[in-house]
Short mmCIF file of C-alpha atoms in Angstrom, two decimals:
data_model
loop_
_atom_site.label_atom_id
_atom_site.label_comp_id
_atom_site.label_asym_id
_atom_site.label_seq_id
_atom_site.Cartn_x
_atom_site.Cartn_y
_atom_site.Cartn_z
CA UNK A 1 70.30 67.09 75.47
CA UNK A 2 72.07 67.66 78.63
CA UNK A 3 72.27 71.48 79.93
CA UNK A 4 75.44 70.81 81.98
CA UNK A 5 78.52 69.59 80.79
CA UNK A 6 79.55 66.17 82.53
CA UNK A 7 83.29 65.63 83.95
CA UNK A 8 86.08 64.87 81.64
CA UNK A 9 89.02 62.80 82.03
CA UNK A 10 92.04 63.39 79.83
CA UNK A 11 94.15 60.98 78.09
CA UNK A 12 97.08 63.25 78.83
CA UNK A 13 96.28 62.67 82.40
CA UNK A 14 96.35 59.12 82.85
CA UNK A 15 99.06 57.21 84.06
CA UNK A 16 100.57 54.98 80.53
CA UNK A 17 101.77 52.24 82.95
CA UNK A 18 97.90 52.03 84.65
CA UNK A 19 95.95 54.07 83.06
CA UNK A 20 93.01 53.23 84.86
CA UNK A 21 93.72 53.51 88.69
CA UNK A 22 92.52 50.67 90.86
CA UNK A 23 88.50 50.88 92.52
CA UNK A 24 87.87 52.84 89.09
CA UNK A 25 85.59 50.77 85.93
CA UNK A 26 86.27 51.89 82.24
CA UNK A 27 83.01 51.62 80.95
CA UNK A 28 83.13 51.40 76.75
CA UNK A 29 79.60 52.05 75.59
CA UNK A 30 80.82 51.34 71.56
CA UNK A 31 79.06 49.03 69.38
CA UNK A 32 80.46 45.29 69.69
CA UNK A 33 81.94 45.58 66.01
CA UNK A 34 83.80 48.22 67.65
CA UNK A 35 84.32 46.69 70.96
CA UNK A 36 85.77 43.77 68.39
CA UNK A 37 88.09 46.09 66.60
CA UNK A 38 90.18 46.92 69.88
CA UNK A 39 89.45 47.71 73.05
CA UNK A 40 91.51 48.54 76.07
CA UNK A 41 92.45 46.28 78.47
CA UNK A 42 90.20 45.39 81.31
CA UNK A 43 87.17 47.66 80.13
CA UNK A 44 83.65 46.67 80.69
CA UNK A 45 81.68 46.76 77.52
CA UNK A 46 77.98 47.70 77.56
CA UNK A 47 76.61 49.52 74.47
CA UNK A 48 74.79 52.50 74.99
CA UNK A 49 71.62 51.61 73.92
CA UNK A 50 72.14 48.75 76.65
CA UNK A 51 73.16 50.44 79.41
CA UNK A 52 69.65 51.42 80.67
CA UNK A 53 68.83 47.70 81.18
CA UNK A 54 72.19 46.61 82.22
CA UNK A 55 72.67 48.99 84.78
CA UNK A 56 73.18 46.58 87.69
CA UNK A 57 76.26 45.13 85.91
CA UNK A 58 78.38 48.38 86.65
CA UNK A 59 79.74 48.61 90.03
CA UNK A 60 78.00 50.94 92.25
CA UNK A 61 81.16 52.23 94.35
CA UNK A 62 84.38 53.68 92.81
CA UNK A 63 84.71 56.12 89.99
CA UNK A 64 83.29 55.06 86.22
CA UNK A 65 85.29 56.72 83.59
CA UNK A 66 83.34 56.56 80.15
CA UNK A 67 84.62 55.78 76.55
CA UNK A 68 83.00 55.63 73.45
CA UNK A 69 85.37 56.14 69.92
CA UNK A 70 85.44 59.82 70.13
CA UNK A 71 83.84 61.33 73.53
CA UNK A 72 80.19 61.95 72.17
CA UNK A 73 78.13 58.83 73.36
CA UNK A 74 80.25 58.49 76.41
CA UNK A 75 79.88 62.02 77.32
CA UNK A 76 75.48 61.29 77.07
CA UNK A 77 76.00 58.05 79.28
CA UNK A 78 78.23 59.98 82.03
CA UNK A 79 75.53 62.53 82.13
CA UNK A 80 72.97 59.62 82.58
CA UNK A 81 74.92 57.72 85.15
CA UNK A 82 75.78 61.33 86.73
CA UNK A 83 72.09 61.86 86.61
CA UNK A 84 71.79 58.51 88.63
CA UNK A 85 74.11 58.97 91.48
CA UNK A 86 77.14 57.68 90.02
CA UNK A 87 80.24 58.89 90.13
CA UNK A 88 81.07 59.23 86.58
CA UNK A 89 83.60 61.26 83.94
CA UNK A 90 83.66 61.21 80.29
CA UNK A 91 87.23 60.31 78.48
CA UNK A 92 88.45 62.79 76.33
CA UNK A 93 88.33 61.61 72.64
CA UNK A 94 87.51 58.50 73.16
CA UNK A 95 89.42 55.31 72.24
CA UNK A 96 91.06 57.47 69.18
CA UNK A 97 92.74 59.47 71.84
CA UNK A 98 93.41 56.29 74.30
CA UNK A 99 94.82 54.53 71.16
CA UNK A 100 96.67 57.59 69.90
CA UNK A 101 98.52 58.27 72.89
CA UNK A 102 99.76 54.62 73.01
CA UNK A 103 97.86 53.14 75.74
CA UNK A 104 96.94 49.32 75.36
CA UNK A 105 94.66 47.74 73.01
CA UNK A 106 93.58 44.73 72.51
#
């Protein structure tokens, strides 16, 4: 496991009319049978176990925010992508708390 915590990005935080600011990626590391369930808007999907290999498909300048349902596999691939030189935060509660605050999904 990590021994720092990585940077967190709260849903209460984000705009509801663009909740994810221009020059920024959100990254959803779920499983596609929850990527197929809903998703937000716009998101890039790469599973986690994925992401290792697929690294060159995430943009390499602006700000990655990462979501996963609940904030636990998004917080390990912020750390990772921290780890890496990216400049990365972890979304509070995940796609529950995106979802329960009434932000889009499709």
């Amino acid at each position: 496991m990590f021994s720092s915590p990585v940077r967190t990005v709260l849903v209460s935080d984000l705009d509801p009319a663009a909740p994810i600011a221009p020059g920024t990626t959100l990254l959803d590391v779920r499983e596609q049978d929850e990527w197929d369930a809903g998703h937000a808007p716009g998101a890039l999907h790469i599973p986690l176990g994925e992401l290792p290999r697929r690294i060159a498909e995430i943009p390499v300048d602006g700000r990655i925010v990462v979501v996963c349902r609940s904030g636990s596999r998004s917080a390990r691939a912020t750390a990772w992508l921290e780890q890496g030189g990216y400049e990365a935060a972890n979304l509070d509660g995940g796609m529950l708390a995106w979802a329960g605050a009434g932000l889009p999904v499709v």
